[in-house]
XYZ file of C-alpha atoms in Angstrom:
766
model
C -13.224 -18.155 -12.009
C -15.363 -20.074 -9.622
C -13.482 -21.839 -6.877
C -16.350 -22.608 -4.576
C -16.825 -26.115 -3.259
C -20.585 -25.545 -3.679
C -20.436 -24.626 -7.384
C -22.005 -27.241 -9.567
C -19.859 -28.969 -12.146
C -20.813 -27.272 -15.390
C -21.467 -30.484 -17.280
C -23.797 -31.831 -14.653
C -27.489 -31.922 -15.393
C -30.559 -32.868 -13.520
C -29.201 -32.014 -10.076
C -29.505 -28.256 -10.041
C -26.965 -26.063 -8.319
C -25.027 -22.851 -8.816
C -22.557 -21.770 -11.484
C -20.649 -18.605 -12.387
C -20.674 -17.724 -16.083
C -18.062 -15.430 -17.620
C -19.973 -12.953 -19.820
C -18.528 -11.238 -22.891
C -19.801 -8.452 -25.116
C -21.322 -6.166 -22.465
C -20.760 -2.458 -23.124
C -22.852 -0.862 -20.387
C -24.867 -1.618 -17.279
C -28.065 -1.984 -19.314
C -26.474 -4.957 -21.074
C -26.100 -6.639 -17.688
C -29.746 -5.910 -16.895
C -30.816 -7.386 -20.238
C -28.858 -10.626 -19.687
C -30.186 -10.902 -16.142
C -33.760 -10.500 -17.384
C -33.214 -13.154 -20.086
C -31.782 -15.697 -17.623
C -34.491 -15.083 -15.029
C -37.144 -15.843 -17.652
C -35.998 -19.486 -17.564
C -38.114 -21.524 -15.168
C -36.225 -22.467 -12.010
C -33.397 -19.996 -12.636
C -32.312 -17.095 -10.435
C -29.496 -14.968 -11.825
C -27.568 -11.820 -10.962
C -25.256 -10.264 -13.554
C -22.426 -7.933 -12.594
C -21.214 -5.531 -15.274
C -17.975 -4.680 -13.413
C -16.747 -8.261 -12.977
C -18.401 -9.457 -16.233
C -19.916 -12.448 -14.467
C -23.320 -13.992 -13.987
C -24.001 -15.984 -10.832
C -26.818 -18.381 -11.662
C -28.732 -20.700 -9.341
C -30.731 -23.293 -11.254
C -33.214 -26.044 -10.364
C -33.334 -29.739 -11.262
C -33.584 -30.597 -14.935
C -31.662 -27.572 -16.221
C -28.271 -28.014 -17.812
C -25.528 -25.422 -17.593
C -25.402 -25.337 -21.399
C -29.013 -24.067 -21.386
C -27.804 -21.029 -19.450
C -25.032 -20.361 -21.968
C -27.575 -20.650 -24.806
C -29.887 -18.140 -23.079
C -27.073 -15.577 -22.798
C -26.101 -16.133 -26.431
C -29.750 -15.711 -27.407
C -29.632 -12.242 -25.843
C -26.741 -11.361 -28.159
C -23.804 -11.852 -25.767
C -21.087 -14.441 -25.123
C -20.981 -16.782 -22.129
C -18.334 -19.205 -20.933
C -18.576 -21.928 -18.299
C -16.076 -21.877 -15.395
C -12.880 -23.831 -15.842
C -12.100 -26.859 -13.639
C -10.240 -26.180 -10.361
C -6.458 -26.168 -10.263
C -4.652 -29.056 -8.524
C -4.410 -27.146 -5.231
C -8.167 -26.509 -5.280
C -7.837 -22.809 -4.588
C -8.805 -21.507 -8.028
C -9.259 -22.359 -11.685
C -6.433 -23.990 -13.577
C -6.057 -20.963 -15.833
C -5.508 -18.577 -12.921
C -1.753 -19.000 -13.312
C -1.911 -18.120 -17.015
C -1.783 -14.448 -17.914
C -5.239 -13.446 -19.140
C -5.537 -11.303 -22.298
C -5.965 -7.617 -21.566
C -9.488 -6.593 -22.716
C -8.349 -2.952 -22.844
C -5.699 -3.660 -25.507
C -7.993 -3.600 -28.585
C -9.664 -0.446 -27.251
C -6.249 1.136 -26.766
C -5.335 0.358 -30.389
C -8.594 1.892 -31.645
C -8.070 4.947 -29.433
C -4.492 5.605 -30.587
C -5.297 5.233 -34.292
C -8.506 7.271 -33.986
C -6.730 10.091 -32.120
C -3.984 10.357 -34.750
C -6.582 10.522 -37.555
C -9.060 12.820 -35.760
C -6.775 15.674 -34.685
C -6.147 17.006 -38.242
C -9.846 16.575 -39.154
C -10.964 18.776 -36.246
C -8.150 21.276 -36.869
C -9.101 21.768 -40.536
C -12.821 22.113 -39.751
C -12.326 24.636 -36.953
C -9.723 26.882 -38.618
C -10.946 28.267 -42.015
C -7.400 29.404 -42.873
C -6.300 25.757 -43.003
C -9.063 24.761 -45.429
C -6.911 24.364 -48.572
C -8.252 23.176 -51.931
C -9.743 19.664 -51.572
C -9.313 19.726 -47.767
C -12.759 18.154 -47.470
C -11.586 15.011 -49.272
C -8.597 14.653 -46.946
C -11.037 14.990 -44.023
C -13.136 12.175 -45.464
C -10.074 9.964 -45.957
C -9.026 10.489 -42.317
C -12.483 10.467 -40.694
C -14.051 7.450 -42.436
C -11.805 4.814 -40.732
C -12.497 6.450 -37.364
C -16.279 6.357 -37.777
C -16.394 2.880 -39.322
C -13.553 0.976 -37.636
C -12.886 3.047 -34.511
C -16.581 3.236 -33.588
C -17.279 -0.396 -34.474
C -17.849 -1.438 -30.807
C -20.568 1.231 -30.562
C -22.210 0.172 -33.845
C -22.204 -3.472 -32.752
C -23.753 -2.595 -29.372
C -26.341 -0.354 -31.064
C -27.340 -3.214 -33.365
C -27.761 -5.500 -30.351
C -29.857 -2.815 -28.648
C -31.993 -2.431 -31.771
C -32.686 -6.173 -31.943
C -33.956 -6.037 -28.362
C -35.903 -2.804 -28.722
C -33.768 -0.759 -26.317
C -31.381 2.171 -26.544
C -28.298 3.268 -24.628
C -25.451 5.722 -24.979
C -24.056 3.395 -27.685
C -27.229 3.870 -29.758
C -26.882 7.645 -29.569
C -23.180 7.534 -30.530
C -23.710 5.109 -33.423
C -26.766 6.932 -34.736
C -25.182 10.394 -34.581
C -21.773 9.464 -36.027
C -23.229 7.398 -38.878
C -25.767 10.117 -39.716
C -22.964 12.701 -39.848
C -20.810 10.434 -42.039
C -23.625 9.412 -44.420
C -24.821 12.992 -44.869
C -21.248 14.190 -45.428
C -20.815 11.502 -48.110
C -24.052 12.618 -49.775
C -22.999 16.269 -49.643
C -19.553 15.465 -51.088
C -20.667 13.170 -53.918
C -24.117 14.522 -54.810
C -24.104 18.058 -53.434
C -21.760 20.993 -53.755
C -19.576 20.199 -50.711
C -17.077 18.277 -52.856
C -16.305 21.156 -55.213
C -12.772 22.617 -55.235
C -12.331 25.573 -52.896
C -15.287 24.663 -50.651
C -14.905 26.158 -47.185
C -16.888 26.330 -43.962
C -17.071 30.099 -43.406
C -17.166 31.247 -39.808
C -20.758 32.495 -39.751
C -22.894 32.403 -36.626
C -26.220 33.047 -38.377
C -29.569 31.329 -38.068
C -30.828 30.838 -41.615
C -32.510 28.225 -43.773
C -29.970 26.760 -46.192
C -29.188 23.838 -48.465
C -27.682 21.025 -46.387
C -25.812 19.588 -49.379
C -23.070 22.218 -48.953
C -22.166 21.058 -45.428
C -20.020 18.221 -44.028
C -19.938 17.058 -40.427
C -16.868 14.787 -40.430
C -15.150 16.526 -37.503
C -18.198 15.919 -35.286
C -18.373 12.228 -36.246
C -14.635 11.586 -35.724
C -14.352 13.757 -32.600
C -17.249 12.112 -30.788
C -15.896 8.645 -31.607
C -12.427 9.457 -30.256
C -13.646 11.189 -27.099
C -15.920 8.320 -26.147
C -13.320 5.685 -27.037
C -11.036 7.404 -24.509
C -13.698 7.181 -21.811
C -14.391 3.501 -22.563
C -10.692 2.649 -22.567
C -10.087 4.106 -19.093
C -13.239 2.439 -17.782
C -12.264 -0.976 -19.200
C -8.789 -0.667 -17.754
C -10.176 0.014 -14.272
C -12.756 -2.791 -14.589
C -9.999 -5.361 -15.089
C -8.909 -4.810 -11.484
C -11.912 -6.820 -10.260
C -10.093 -10.128 -10.853
C -6.808 -8.793 -9.481
C -8.024 -9.163 -5.871
C -8.446 -12.897 -6.377
C -5.064 -13.230 -8.072
C -3.418 -11.325 -5.216
C -5.104 -13.583 -2.649
C -3.859 -16.699 -4.392
C -0.327 -15.293 -4.370
C -0.435 -15.301 -0.554
C -0.333 -19.079 -0.483
C 2.912 -21.032 -0.100
C 4.288 -22.574 -3.310
C 6.345 -25.389 -1.720
C 6.689 -26.947 1.704
C 9.226 -28.983 3.717
C 7.281 -32.165 4.521
C 8.507 -34.931 6.847
C 7.990 -38.390 5.342
C 9.648 -41.688 6.264
C 11.746 -40.028 8.938
C 13.353 -37.515 6.588
C 12.526 -34.046 5.326
C 11.835 -33.337 1.651
C 10.628 -30.261 -0.229
C 7.461 -30.773 -2.305
C 4.959 -28.581 -4.138
C 2.119 -27.485 -1.849
C -0.500 -29.056 -4.166
C 1.022 -32.491 -3.324
C 0.346 -31.970 0.386
C -2.395 -34.242 1.796
C -4.305 -34.264 5.072
C -2.189 -35.955 7.747
C 1.192 -34.882 6.357
C 3.588 -33.298 8.847
C 5.581 -30.316 7.605
C 8.270 -28.073 9.071
C 7.846 -24.286 9.422
C 10.984 -22.317 10.283
C 11.077 -18.785 11.779
C 9.960 -16.166 9.241
C 8.296 -18.705 6.926
C 4.595 -18.824 6.011
C 2.574 -21.797 7.223
C 1.691 -23.894 4.152
C -1.851 -24.930 5.102
C -4.286 -25.200 8.025
C -3.099 -27.654 10.644
C -2.277 -28.575 14.249
C 1.140 -28.114 15.890
C 2.701 -31.437 16.936
C 6.131 -30.202 18.005
C 7.723 -26.894 19.079
C 6.282 -23.572 20.163
C 6.287 -20.125 18.605
C 4.409 -16.888 18.059
C 2.279 -16.720 14.905
C 1.500 -13.399 13.257
C -2.077 -13.903 12.012
C -2.918 -10.193 11.615
C -2.997 -10.552 7.830
C -5.929 -12.987 7.996
C -7.597 -12.401 11.360
C -6.792 -8.782 12.184
C -5.433 -9.792 15.604
C -2.783 -7.177 16.362
C -0.786 -9.201 18.909
C 1.066 -12.328 17.666
C -0.541 -15.461 19.061
C 1.562 -17.793 21.225
C 1.169 -21.373 19.978
C 2.292 -24.734 21.342
C 1.657 -28.445 20.574
C -2.077 -29.059 20.140
C -2.881 -25.524 18.933
C -4.362 -24.937 15.469
C -2.684 -22.673 12.905
C -3.964 -21.146 9.660
C -2.318 -21.393 6.261
C -0.597 -18.234 4.893
C 0.034 -16.824 8.401
C 3.668 -16.140 9.380
C 5.707 -18.039 11.948
C 7.322 -15.175 13.879
C 9.114 -17.287 16.512
C 10.709 -20.730 16.743
C 10.724 -23.835 14.541
C 7.456 -25.815 14.616
C 6.160 -29.066 13.156
C 2.560 -28.946 11.867
C 0.192 -31.776 10.869
C -2.036 -30.746 7.936
C -5.769 -30.904 8.735
C -7.185 -29.082 5.677
C -5.768 -28.641 2.199
C -6.833 -27.058 -1.112
C -10.354 -25.701 -1.302
C -11.092 -26.501 2.382
C -8.506 -24.105 3.832
C -9.389 -20.746 5.338
C -7.434 -18.944 2.574
C -9.488 -20.716 -0.121
C -12.682 -19.790 1.703
C -11.546 -16.162 1.767
C -10.985 -16.299 -2.002
C -14.581 -17.485 -2.299
C -15.812 -14.715 0.011
C -14.150 -12.041 -2.129
C -15.534 -13.541 -5.323
C -19.041 -13.823 -3.854
C -18.906 -10.204 -2.701
C -17.727 -8.946 -6.099
C -20.421 -10.933 -7.901
C -23.132 -9.607 -5.618
C -22.067 -5.967 -5.822
C -24.136 -4.499 -8.650
C -22.401 -1.586 -10.340
C -24.415 1.579 -10.723
C -25.627 2.116 -14.279
C -23.864 5.006 -15.924
C -25.762 8.293 -15.697
C -25.308 8.883 -19.418
C -26.897 5.500 -20.198
C -29.907 6.236 -18.030
C -30.497 9.589 -19.691
C -29.795 8.177 -23.170
C -32.483 5.557 -22.669
C -35.021 8.411 -22.639
C -33.280 10.861 -24.964
C -32.588 8.521 -27.928
C -36.226 7.520 -28.599
C -37.223 11.204 -28.416
C -34.539 12.183 -30.970
C -35.530 9.392 -33.366
C -39.204 10.321 -33.050
C -38.374 13.989 -33.643
C -36.274 13.152 -36.742
C -39.130 11.077 -38.211
C -41.669 13.777 -37.348
C -39.440 16.438 -38.968
C -39.131 14.377 -42.157
C -42.906 13.788 -42.273
C -43.728 17.425 -41.583
C -41.487 18.810 -44.351
C -42.717 16.298 -46.921
C -46.343 16.737 -45.823
C -46.209 20.530 -46.122
C -44.673 20.423 -49.599
C -41.255 21.649 -48.480
C -39.447 19.285 -50.859
C -37.582 16.017 -50.369
C -34.057 17.472 -50.132
C -34.862 20.082 -47.422
C -36.906 17.393 -45.594
C -33.958 15.010 -45.455
C -31.599 17.887 -44.623
C -33.692 18.853 -41.593
C -34.237 15.238 -40.439
C -30.536 14.346 -40.655
C -29.650 17.657 -38.981
C -31.742 16.538 -36.001
C -29.734 13.305 -35.766
C -26.410 15.131 -36.182
C -27.120 17.798 -33.585
C -28.069 15.029 -31.141
C -24.594 13.507 -31.588
C -23.178 13.679 -28.056
C -19.888 15.540 -28.463
C -20.025 17.255 -25.066
C -21.706 14.159 -23.676
C -18.660 12.134 -24.633
C -16.469 14.569 -22.712
C -18.746 14.911 -19.661
C -17.625 11.866 -17.702
C -14.035 11.248 -18.904
C -12.848 14.843 -18.402
C -14.306 15.161 -14.903
C -12.979 11.736 -14.001
C -9.546 12.527 -15.427
C -9.246 15.823 -13.545
C -10.812 14.371 -10.384
C -8.562 11.312 -10.333
C -5.526 13.471 -11.113
C -6.331 15.783 -8.206
C -6.997 12.729 -6.043
C -3.565 11.314 -6.895
C -1.985 14.599 -5.762
C -3.829 14.197 -2.453
C -2.920 10.507 -2.137
C -6.310 9.153 -3.277
C -6.613 6.708 -6.187
C -10.132 6.410 -7.718
C -10.725 3.280 -9.802
C -13.697 4.176 -11.993
C -16.842 6.265 -12.548
C -19.159 3.740 -10.858
C -17.239 4.361 -7.629
C -18.320 7.979 -7.565
C -22.036 7.195 -7.686
C -21.745 5.324 -4.375
C -20.121 8.180 -2.455
C -23.173 10.442 -2.645
C -25.387 7.944 -0.832
C -22.934 6.595 1.762
C -24.261 7.083 5.294
C -22.311 4.478 7.308
C -18.545 3.940 7.415
C -17.219 0.642 8.785
C -13.620 0.848 9.982
C -11.145 -1.962 10.498
C -8.992 -1.416 13.594
C -5.540 -2.887 12.990
C -3.584 -0.829 10.455
C -6.498 1.532 9.818
C -7.408 3.248 13.091
C -4.197 1.938 14.705
C -0.665 1.678 13.304
C -0.845 -2.112 12.897
C 2.551 -2.488 14.588
C 3.382 -3.249 18.203
C 4.728 -0.089 19.835
C 6.216 0.684 23.239
C 3.711 3.039 24.842
C 4.833 3.415 28.459
C 7.562 2.561 30.961
C 6.301 2.110 34.542
C 8.907 1.630 37.280
C 8.917 0.604 40.923
C 9.775 3.321 43.454
C 13.349 4.514 43.125
C 14.064 2.846 39.772
C 15.446 4.720 36.765
C 13.160 4.322 33.666
C 16.168 4.691 31.344
C 18.011 1.825 33.050
C 14.898 -0.382 32.925
C 14.590 0.322 29.220
C 18.292 -0.216 28.477
C 18.563 -3.561 30.251
C 15.258 -4.889 28.889
C 15.968 -3.604 25.361
C 19.451 -5.127 25.318
C 18.081 -8.531 26.338
C 15.138 -8.463 23.936
C 17.458 -7.491 21.062
C 18.388 -11.152 20.709
C 14.726 -12.224 20.360
C 12.697 -12.348 17.116
C 9.324 -11.974 18.839
C 7.309 -8.939 17.565
C 6.714 -7.667 21.120
C 10.450 -7.949 21.804
C 11.225 -5.973 18.660
C 8.776 -3.237 19.762
C 10.641 -2.973 23.080
C 14.032 -2.864 21.314
C 12.883 -0.079 18.981
C 11.415 1.941 21.879
C 14.545 1.444 23.994
C 16.846 2.529 21.180
C 14.776 5.691 20.623
C 14.422 6.647 24.280
C 17.549 5.258 25.995
C 20.202 5.349 23.273
C 22.794 2.627 22.615
C 22.079 -0.788 24.158
C 24.736 -2.677 26.154
C 25.934 -6.193 25.189
C 24.291 -9.376 26.555
C 25.858 -12.563 27.942
C 24.220 -15.940 28.580
C 21.013 -15.186 26.639
C 18.287 -17.837 26.970
C 14.721 -18.018 25.647
C 12.221 -19.520 28.093
C 9.436 -20.949 25.883
C 6.140 -19.187 26.355
C 7.416 -17.068 29.276
C 10.163 -14.672 28.187
C 13.939 -14.260 28.073
C 16.851 -14.111 30.535
C 20.526 -13.139 30.431
C 23.274 -11.032 31.958
C 23.477 -7.336 31.052
C 26.017 -4.928 32.642
C 26.631 -7.490 35.386
C 22.902 -7.830 36.235
C 20.965 -11.119 35.896
C 17.965 -9.756 33.977
C 14.527 -11.335 33.396
C 12.029 -9.927 30.845
C 8.646 -11.511 30.078
C 5.460 -12.684 31.735
C 4.860 -12.017 35.430
C 5.035 -15.788 35.982
C 8.674 -15.859 34.788
C 9.690 -13.350 37.436
C 7.635 -15.139 40.095
C 9.481 -18.390 39.318
C 12.604 -16.521 40.458
C 10.768 -15.069 43.508
C 10.609 -11.606 41.948
C 7.074 -10.457 42.736
C 5.517 -7.255 41.438
C 5.039 -4.445 43.953
C 1.371 -3.494 44.617
C 1.769 -0.395 42.411
C 3.200 -2.423 39.539
C 0.471 -5.082 39.905
C -2.181 -2.355 39.766
C -0.533 -0.794 36.672
C -0.413 -4.208 34.969
C -4.144 -4.777 35.638
C -4.979 -1.301 34.272
C -2.930 -1.907 31.098
C -4.541 -5.295 30.469
C -8.010 -3.785 31.022
C -7.235 -1.488 28.080
C -6.210 -4.450 25.931
C -2.495 -3.711 26.197
C 0.368 -6.117 26.907
C 2.407 -5.524 30.089
C 5.932 -7.014 30.012
C 7.599 -7.386 33.406
C 11.298 -6.530 33.952
C 13.401 -7.628 36.931
C 17.030 -8.148 37.928
C 19.111 -9.042 40.912
C 16.192 -10.685 42.742
C 13.683 -7.838 42.408
C 10.920 -6.737 40.002
C 11.936 -3.309 38.686
C 9.267 -2.217 36.210
C 6.722 -2.820 33.467
C 6.926 -2.096 29.747
C 3.476 -1.465 28.233
C 3.242 -2.530 24.581
C 0.252 -2.253 22.245
C -0.875 -1.545 18.730
C -0.807 2.255 19.040
C -3.666 4.445 17.818
C -2.653 6.751 14.967
C -2.378 10.383 16.021
C -4.821 11.473 13.315
C -7.542 8.848 13.836
C -9.707 10.830 16.281
C -9.692 13.880 13.982
C -10.527 11.636 11.005
C -13.556 10.190 12.814
C -14.772 13.718 13.570
C -14.425 14.669 9.884
C -16.356 11.570 8.782
C -19.151 12.461 11.213
C -19.244 15.987 9.767
C -19.838 14.410 6.332
C -22.973 12.769 7.724
C -21.457 9.297 8.210
C -21.975 7.003 11.199
C -18.679 5.248 12.108
C -18.609 1.576 13.163
C -15.460 -0.185 14.431
C -15.218 -3.746 13.084
C -12.257 -5.869 14.144
C -11.011 -9.403 14.649
C -9.338 -8.294 17.882
C -10.853 -8.979 21.311
C -13.675 -6.953 22.832
C -11.528 -5.221 25.461
C -9.001 -3.894 22.964
C -11.734 -2.859 20.514
C -13.732 -0.929 23.138
C -10.596 0.836 24.359
C -9.605 1.978 20.851
C -13.174 3.023 19.983
C -13.490 5.129 23.118
C -10.176 6.854 22.384
C -11.189 7.967 18.871
C -14.879 8.673 19.434
C -16.658 5.646 17.935
C -19.809 4.384 19.662
C -20.640 1.225 17.672
C -18.142 -1.635 18.100
C -18.170 -5.175 16.672
C -15.223 -7.277 17.868
C -13.783 -10.788 17.385
C -15.057 -10.873 13.783
C -13.556 -13.361 11.347
C -13.405 -12.449 7.621
C -16.774 -14.118 6.922
C -18.270 -12.265 9.904
C -17.081 -8.938 8.485
C -18.887 -9.624 5.217
C -22.034 -10.570 7.150
C -21.868 -7.326 9.152
C -21.659 -5.255 5.949
C -24.535 -7.252 4.401
C -26.659 -6.796 7.527
C -26.145 -3.026 7.467
C -27.068 -2.982 3.764
C -30.218 -4.994 4.472
C -31.151 -2.324 7.030
C -31.140 0.221 4.193
C -27.686 1.630 4.919
C -25.225 2.540 2.153
C -21.935 1.290 3.530
C -18.347 2.442 3.052
C -15.677 0.072 4.388
C -12.134 1.139 5.258
C -9.526 -1.574 5.785
C -5.987 -2.653 5.046
C -5.656 -6.407 5.571
C -6.340 -9.621 3.708
C -9.092 -10.277 6.227
C -10.817 -7.075 5.050
C -10.770 -7.892 1.312
C -14.155 -9.609 1.102
C -15.845 -6.898 3.187
C -14.231 -4.193 1.016
C -15.637 -5.884 -2.088
C -19.084 -6.320 -0.492
C -19.379 -2.714 0.682
C -21.028 -0.108 -1.528
C -17.745 1.800 -1.354
C -14.466 0.100 -0.437
C -11.519 2.231 0.717
C -8.149 0.513 1.215
C -5.206 1.977 3.099
C -2.276 2.152 0.682
C -0.009 0.959 3.487
C -1.955 -2.328 3.606
C -1.898 -5.547 1.608
C -2.208 -5.774 -2.178
C -5.316 -7.925 -1.770
C -7.178 -5.232 0.151
C -6.089 -2.577 -2.357
C -7.240 -4.648 -5.342
C -10.622 -5.437 -3.752
C -11.345 -1.782 -2.956
C -12.848 1.056 -5.019
C -10.618 3.800 -3.635
C -7.037 3.499 -2.414
C -5.705 5.922 0.219
C -1.986 6.132 -0.534
C -1.155 7.625 2.864
C -1.710 5.576 5.968
C -3.714 8.505 7.349
C -7.408 7.849 7.983
C -8.189 11.520 7.307
C -7.577 10.697 3.648
C -10.840 8.679 3.765
C -12.775 11.884 4.506
C -10.868 13.693 1.738
C -11.675 10.833 -0.674
C -15.400 11.044 0.004
C -15.359 14.848 -0.341
C -13.464 14.665 -3.646
C -15.625 11.834 -4.994
C -18.819 13.730 -4.197
C -17.432 16.875 -5.836
C -16.374 14.903 -8.933
C -19.777 13.243 -9.202
C -21.454 16.642 -8.914
C -19.242 17.922 -11.739
C -20.147 14.944 -13.948
C -23.840 15.579 -13.331
C -23.419 19.272 -14.163
C -21.547 18.360 -17.350
C -24.270 15.942 -18.410
C -26.977 18.515 -17.757
C -25.314 21.181 -19.907
C -24.386 18.687 -22.634
C -27.999 17.578 -22.950
C -29.270 21.142 -22.563
C -27.210 22.135 -25.618
C -28.704 19.283 -27.630
C -32.256 20.054 -26.524
C -31.861 23.784 -27.309
C -30.418 23.133 -30.783
C -32.929 20.447 -31.807
C -35.757 22.901 -32.654
C -33.381 24.861 -34.938
C -32.395 21.635 -36.684
C -36.033 20.556 -37.100
C -36.894 23.980 -38.582
C -34.099 23.617 -41.157
C -32.243 26.623 -39.701
C -29.093 24.761 -38.688
C -26.088 26.636 -40.005
C -23.112 24.244 -39.822
C -20.833 26.859 -38.264
C -23.505 27.761 -35.724
C -23.863 24.068 -34.912
C -20.083 23.645 -34.806
C -19.630 26.698 -32.627
C -22.411 25.647 -30.262
C -20.943 22.143 -30.096
C -17.454 23.584 -29.483
C -18.829 25.936 -26.815
C -20.592 23.105 -25.002
C -17.397 21.018 -25.148
C -15.266 23.912 -23.872
C -17.781 24.502 -21.088
C -17.674 20.838 -20.057
C -13.863 20.793 -20.039
C -13.551 24.080 -18.129
C -16.174 22.930 -15.618
C -14.177 19.740 -15.072
C -10.945 21.726 -14.659
C -12.492 23.450 -11.645
C -11.842 20.209 -9.769
C -8.138 21.062 -9.824
C -8.935 23.697 -7.193
C -10.336 21.104 -4.768
C -8.562 21.386 -1.417
C -8.558 19.193 1.653
C -8.826 20.853 5.105
C -5.633 22.668 6.142
C -4.604 20.029 8.715
C -4.986 17.248 6.141
C -2.965 19.194 3.563
C -0.099 19.587 6.007
C -0.033 15.830 6.588
C 0.033 15.033 2.863
C 3.156 17.070 2.149
């Protein structure tokens, strides 16, 4: 998916460079670490592998071919694919427009089939009354496909781990389920478990017994199904990594009205070349980066730059592709196309950030890496001890296999998915969408929260804040006349005035003789008055000078980063309308809540320094970084991370996407762009910044629950292992203990349903 101008052509050799490899076959974070280690063993190669995006970014020296890198990954037991050539527009790979296969689909099929087969197996094993004659053979018929076919991804990963001398959660699952199946087969065919009328009596006794009377099919099938469910939901959330790039590419214009040979024709944007002149009408997106050659307008660049006020542009000014022409018709000469445009560079920024953001290794994998070797060693030691002390071969194998079976992580399989399911469900009720378990591990360590301004701390829309009048003037009349005149204008500031006038002054009178004065304002006749609305210079051209009080009010408004629109009629300046991107009512309270969680807030915006300082002071933020372009935002996040900070980023715009992906924890406002939402880890459905504090609270609580679940799941295994090694493992005792640990894990997870946000936040979410 590489779209970078600096990425080396995959077939090139001898020149060195950088390439992004698509990696297949990874099942956990340790797989990524293994591939990374294998690649870095090659001389002249530096590689980072990201489990979430399933990519390896590799920098290689002279004399190394890209195919050597692919071979190294394949040698580690995984698949690797070179990036595809760029598409004709240069903004992404050719295949980006083709729907990619859903990697979660095969897992979903395994999960559905396994669930249908497993439910009756567990029901028969747990309820003695349902154990009819030959029930054990029906259990085998239903459970065998689950353990063999349903758990195949785990067996394959365990085999790969074995070849490389490592162990993960997959090793534990494969080892436990296969041991339970193999021993059940032995007990059915060579022991007494296959006899008609065999039942598992409900006995909670600790006694030495013959293992050939016991089957463990419900444990093998149940563990497989539970963990398949967890993997399916994780895979589905992982697929969102590429969605941010796809959403960014959708922002671009598909066709453009280009002027060639004196006439206008519509062509595909990928046919546009540097030097072409193209027409952009009001409301249309600008096709590519360029310079205005004719006409003037206001361009809404907030989506890319974060600038809250539309920028007035005229001939000679530069414009950016994918921004919106909010005013008049303009003619633009293309200066950059394809991969050189600012939009293409933002795509690259997002991809770079996602590749560099290493996902936290699952807690279960980390613990399994220690637990599995101990279990295997204990099973071998048990077998050796029983044989060595003359206990007999059958009891020796019974005890050794019992050790492997009791280690089978039934509760472990439930620990993460149940907490995540309940936590994400509760989050959805509170307007918080959590994308995956890795997200939660970041929330515990976050100590710095970087906040975008436009659309996050502020509303992101121009709003009429104040009406200031000269002595003796009626504010309602000033609003009515100005609102009526601006109603004929498409400018965003004009629309803010119209909306404010309609809300405060009621119905607006009709207008006659409306005229738009380019770059200055509007004029017309309203209720018999010749009205002017716009810049101070427009009124001064008609000898309507601001009174000293109005001039002072205008200076004060501009010092706060606000826009002051002058209103005059009948030869006299009558008032000022103060317009700005208003601060959300809840932002100051949200900042206080984030501070109470131990976070240091930083305001990061593309807006000017004056506006940024004013907003920061109003909501209680000390650290301010203004006039930051998208690349600058990423650099700020990186710099904070290099200082040892764990950074959360909250934003809503396209210009925030790369920084959201780079941050340790990305939170997108649900009222923002799809690109920001896709690049984030958490989505705040409400446009209320207080939801960010709720999200961090809930994530920390959910992570704590997962850790508690894992502790008790492993504690059950550790406590039962000595009984298994001593040959005292009654199957019903084991089943009951396993059921108890599973019930405990589920009930512990269900406690998350009682999570509540502060009272003020709850009121806002209703």
